[in-house]
CSV table of C-alpha atoms and ligand atoms in Angstrom, one decimal:
chain,number,residue,atom,x,y,z
I,1,MET,CA,-3.2,-38.8,0.3
I,2,PRO,CA,-6.6,-38.3,1.8
I,3,SER,CA,-9.4,-40.9,1.4
I,4,SER,CA,-11.8,-40.0,-1.5
I,5,ALA,CA,-15.4,-38.9,-1.0
I,6,PRO,CA,-16.8,-42.4,-1.9
I,7,VAL,CA,-14.4,-44.0,0.6
I,8,ARG,CA,-15.4,-41.6,3.3
I,9,ARG,CA,-19.1,-42.3,2.7
I,10,ALA,CA,-18.5,-46.1,2.8
I,11,VAL,CA,-16.5,-45.9,6.0
I,12,ALA,CA,-19.3,-43.8,7.6
I,13,ASN,CA,-21.9,-46.3,6.4
I,14,GLU,CA,-20.0,-49.1,8.1
I,15,VAL,CA,-19.5,-47.2,11.3
I,16,ASN,CA,-23.3,-46.5,11.4
I,17,ARG,CA,-24.0,-50.1,10.6
I,18,LEU,CA,-22.2,-51.2,13.7
I,19,ARG,CA,-24.7,-49.3,15.8
I,20,GLY,CA,-22.1,-48.6,18.5
I,21,SER,CA,-21.1,-45.4,20.2
I,22,GLY,CA,-18.1,-43.9,21.9
I,23,LEU,CA,-14.6,-43.0,20.8
I,24,ILE,CA,-13.2,-43.5,17.3
I,25,VAL,CA,-9.4,-43.2,17.2
I,26,GLU,CA,-8.2,-42.4,13.6
I,27,ALA,CA,-4.6,-43.6,13.3
I,28,GLY,CA,-3.0,-41.2,10.9
I,29,SER,CA,-5.6,-38.5,10.4
I,30,GLY,CA,-3.8,-36.4,7.7
I,31,TRP,CA,-5.8,-33.3,6.7
I,32,GLY,CA,-8.8,-34.5,8.9
I,33,THR,CA,-11.3,-34.9,6.1
I,34,LEU,CA,-12.2,-38.5,7.0
I,35,GLY,CA,-12.4,-37.8,10.7
I,36,ILE,CA,-14.5,-34.7,10.2
I,37,HIS,CA,-16.8,-36.6,7.8
I,38,LEU,CA,-17.3,-39.3,10.5
I,39,ALA,CA,-17.9,-36.7,13.2
I,40,LYS,CA,-20.7,-35.2,11.0
I,41,ARG,CA,-22.3,-38.5,9.8
I,42,CYS,CA,-21.9,-40.7,12.8
I,43,LYS,CA,-23.7,-38.9,15.6
I,44,GLU,CA,-23.1,-41.4,18.3
I,45,TRP,CA,-19.4,-41.2,18.0
I,46,ARG,CA,-16.7,-38.7,18.7
I,47,VAL,CA,-13.4,-38.8,16.9
I,48,VAL,CA,-9.8,-38.3,18.0
I,49,GLY,CA,-7.3,-38.2,15.1
I,50,ILE,CA,-3.6,-38.9,15.6
I,51,GLU,CA,-1.2,-37.3,13.2
I,52,ASN,CA,2.6,-36.8,13.3
I,53,SER,CA,3.0,-34.4,10.4
I,54,PRO,CA,2.6,-30.8,11.8
I,55,PHE,CA,1.2,-29.0,8.7
I,56,PRO,CA,-1.7,-31.4,7.9
I,57,LEU,CA,-2.4,-31.6,11.6
I,58,ARG,CA,-2.9,-27.8,11.9
I,59,VAL,CA,-5.1,-27.8,8.8
I,60,SER,CA,-7.2,-30.6,10.2
I,61,GLN,CA,-7.7,-28.6,13.5
I,62,LEU,CA,-8.7,-25.5,11.5
I,63,LEU,CA,-11.0,-27.5,9.2
I,64,ALA,CA,-12.7,-29.1,12.2
I,65,TRP,CA,-13.3,-25.7,13.8
I,66,ILE,CA,-14.7,-24.3,10.5
I,67,SER,CA,-16.9,-27.3,9.6
I,68,LEU,CA,-18.1,-28.4,13.0
I,69,GLY,CA,-18.4,-24.9,14.6
I,70,ARG,CA,-18.8,-24.3,18.3
I,71,GLY,CA,-18.1,-27.4,20.4
I,72,SER,CA,-16.1,-28.9,17.5
I,73,LYS,CA,-13.5,-30.3,19.9
I,74,SER,CA,-16.1,-32.5,21.6
I,75,ARG,CA,-17.0,-34.0,18.2
I,76,ALA,CA,-13.5,-34.2,16.5
I,77,ALA,CA,-10.1,-33.4,17.9
I,78,PHE,CA,-6.9,-33.8,16.1
I,79,ARG,CA,-3.7,-34.5,18.2
I,80,LYS,CA,-0.1,-34.6,17.5
I,81,GLY,CA,1.1,-38.1,18.1
I,82,ASN,CA,2.7,-41.3,16.8
I,83,ILE,CA,0.3,-44.1,16.0
I,84,TYR,CA,2.8,-46.6,17.3
I,85,THR,CA,3.1,-45.1,20.8
I,86,TRP,CA,-0.5,-43.8,21.2
I,87,SER,CA,-2.6,-45.6,23.8
I,88,TYR,CA,-5.7,-47.2,22.1
I,89,ALA,CA,-7.0,-48.5,25.5
I,90,ASP,CA,-10.0,-46.1,25.4
I,91,ALA,CA,-10.9,-46.6,21.8
I,92,ASN,CA,-14.3,-48.2,20.9
I,93,LEU,CA,-13.4,-48.2,17.2
I,94,VAL,CA,-10.1,-47.6,15.4
I,95,VAL,CA,-10.1,-46.3,11.8
I,96,CYS,CA,-7.0,-46.1,9.6
I,97,TYR,CA,-5.8,-45.5,6.1
I,98,LEU,CA,-2.1,-46.0,6.1
I,99,TYR,CA,0.4,-48.0,4.0
I,100,PRO,CA,1.4,-51.7,3.8
I,101,GLY,CA,4.5,-51.4,6.0
I,102,ALA,CA,2.5,-49.9,8.9
I,103,MET,CA,-0.1,-52.7,9.1
I,104,GLN,CA,1.9,-55.5,10.7
I,105,HIS,CA,3.2,-53.2,13.4
I,106,LEU,CA,-0.1,-51.5,14.1
I,107,GLY,CA,-1.9,-54.9,14.1
I,108,SER,CA,0.2,-56.2,17.0
I,109,ILE,CA,-0.3,-53.0,18.9
I,110,LEU,CA,-4.1,-53.0,18.4
I,111,HIS,CA,-4.3,-56.7,19.2
I,112,ARG,CA,-2.5,-56.1,22.5
I,113,GLU,CA,-4.4,-52.9,23.5
I,114,LEU,CA,-8.0,-53.1,22.3
I,115,ARG,CA,-10.7,-54.8,24.2
I,116,PRO,CA,-12.3,-58.0,22.7
I,117,GLY,CA,-15.2,-56.9,20.5
I,118,THR,CA,-13.7,-53.6,19.5
I,119,ARG,CA,-13.8,-53.0,15.8
I,120,VAL,CA,-11.0,-51.9,13.5
I,121,ILE,CA,-11.8,-50.4,10.0
I,122,SER,CA,-8.8,-50.2,7.6
I,123,VAL,CA,-9.1,-48.5,4.3
I,124,CYS,CA,-7.2,-50.1,1.4
I,125,PHE,CA,-4.7,-52.2,3.4
I,126,ALA,CA,-5.5,-55.4,5.3
I,127,LEU,CA,-4.1,-56.3,8.7
I,128,PRO,CA,-1.8,-59.2,8.2
I,129,GLY,CA,-2.9,-62.3,10.1
I,130,TRP,CA,-6.3,-60.9,11.0
I,131,SER,CA,-9.6,-62.2,9.4
I,132,PRO,CA,-12.0,-59.5,8.4
I,133,GLU,CA,-15.6,-59.9,9.3
I,134,LYS,CA,-16.5,-57.9,6.2
I,135,VAL,CA,-14.8,-56.5,3.2
I,136,VAL,CA,-16.5,-53.6,1.3
I,137,THR,CA,-15.6,-52.5,-2.2
I,138,CYS,CA,-16.1,-48.8,-2.6
I,139,ARG,CA,-17.6,-47.2,-5.7
I,140,ASP,CA,-14.5,-45.1,-6.5
I,141,LEU,CA,-12.1,-45.2,-9.4
I,142,TYR,CA,-9.8,-47.7,-7.7
I,143,ARG,CA,-12.5,-49.9,-6.3
I,144,THR,CA,-10.8,-49.4,-2.9
I,145,LYS,CA,-11.5,-52.1,-0.3
I,146,ILE,CA,-12.4,-51.4,3.3
I,147,TYR,CA,-11.6,-54.1,5.8
I,148,ILE,CA,-13.7,-54.4,9.0
I,149,TYR,CA,-12.4,-56.5,11.8
I,150,GLU,CA,-13.5,-57.4,15.3
I,151,VAL,CA,-10.9,-57.9,17.9
I,152,GLU,CA,-11.0,-61.4,19.4
J,1,SAM,C1,-2.9,-42.0,3.6
J,1,SAM,S1,-2.9,-40.7,4.8
J,1,SAM,C2,-4.6,-40.9,5.3
J,1,SAM,C3,-5.2,-39.7,6.0
J,1,SAM,C4,-6.6,-39.8,6.5
J,1,SAM,N1,-6.7,-40.9,7.4
J,1,SAM,C5,-7.6,-40.0,5.4
J,1,SAM,O1,-8.1,-41.1,5.2
J,1,SAM,O2,-7.9,-39.1,4.6
J,1,SAM,C6,-2.0,-41.4,6.2
J,1,SAM,C7,-1.6,-40.4,7.2
J,1,SAM,O3,-1.0,-41.1,8.3
J,1,SAM,C8,0.1,-40.3,8.8
J,1,SAM,N2,1.0,-41.1,9.5
J,1,SAM,C9,1.9,-42.1,9.0
J,1,SAM,N3,2.6,-42.6,9.9
J,1,SAM,C10,2.3,-42.1,11.1
J,1,SAM,C11,2.8,-42.2,12.4
J,1,SAM,N4,3.7,-43.1,12.7
J,1,SAM,N5,2.2,-41.5,13.4
J,1,SAM,C12,1.2,-40.6,13.1
J,1,SAM,N6,0.7,-40.4,11.8
J,1,SAM,C13,1.3,-41.1,10.8
J,1,SAM,C14,0.6,-39.6,7.6
J,1,SAM,O4,1.4,-38.4,8.0
J,1,SAM,C15,-0.6,-39.3,6.8
J,1,SAM,O5,-1.1,-38.1,7.1
């Protein structure tokens, strides 16, 4: 299930509020709609989306090419991969919208691999044992929460 338009806007606002730049890794990029939105709205960042499901992955690659045009790959690239074995060492920010069972496992991986100060933004599901620096409630039907963390 892709994140809704209000959620995409709220994530982009938070990314811009951080005033950083560099590489966003989206763990589980689905159809690519969130990653493409971030590539369009967050000019200082480029996005790499990781997805293990072939059909949504192909659609995300096509959508990126259509909506970002020439040079789209330098703004948003979608790669086949497993979020549990991907290397996050180069990430300046990780964004995810997964499911409760994924969060514990992903949390340990991110804690091990990310540099201190790197931010993690999780849509809907909190990272167990992590303390968010901020929680945003979106203006969607479900009042979806977005959790923003800084790696210690
Ligand atoms: C809820 S969708 C969110 C999609 C997108 N991030 C968004 O916000 O619109 C979660 C995505 O994570 C992908 N996913 C789940 N487990 C994964 C794994 N181990 N490796 C790669 N992708 C995974 C699913 O296939 C699905 O497309």
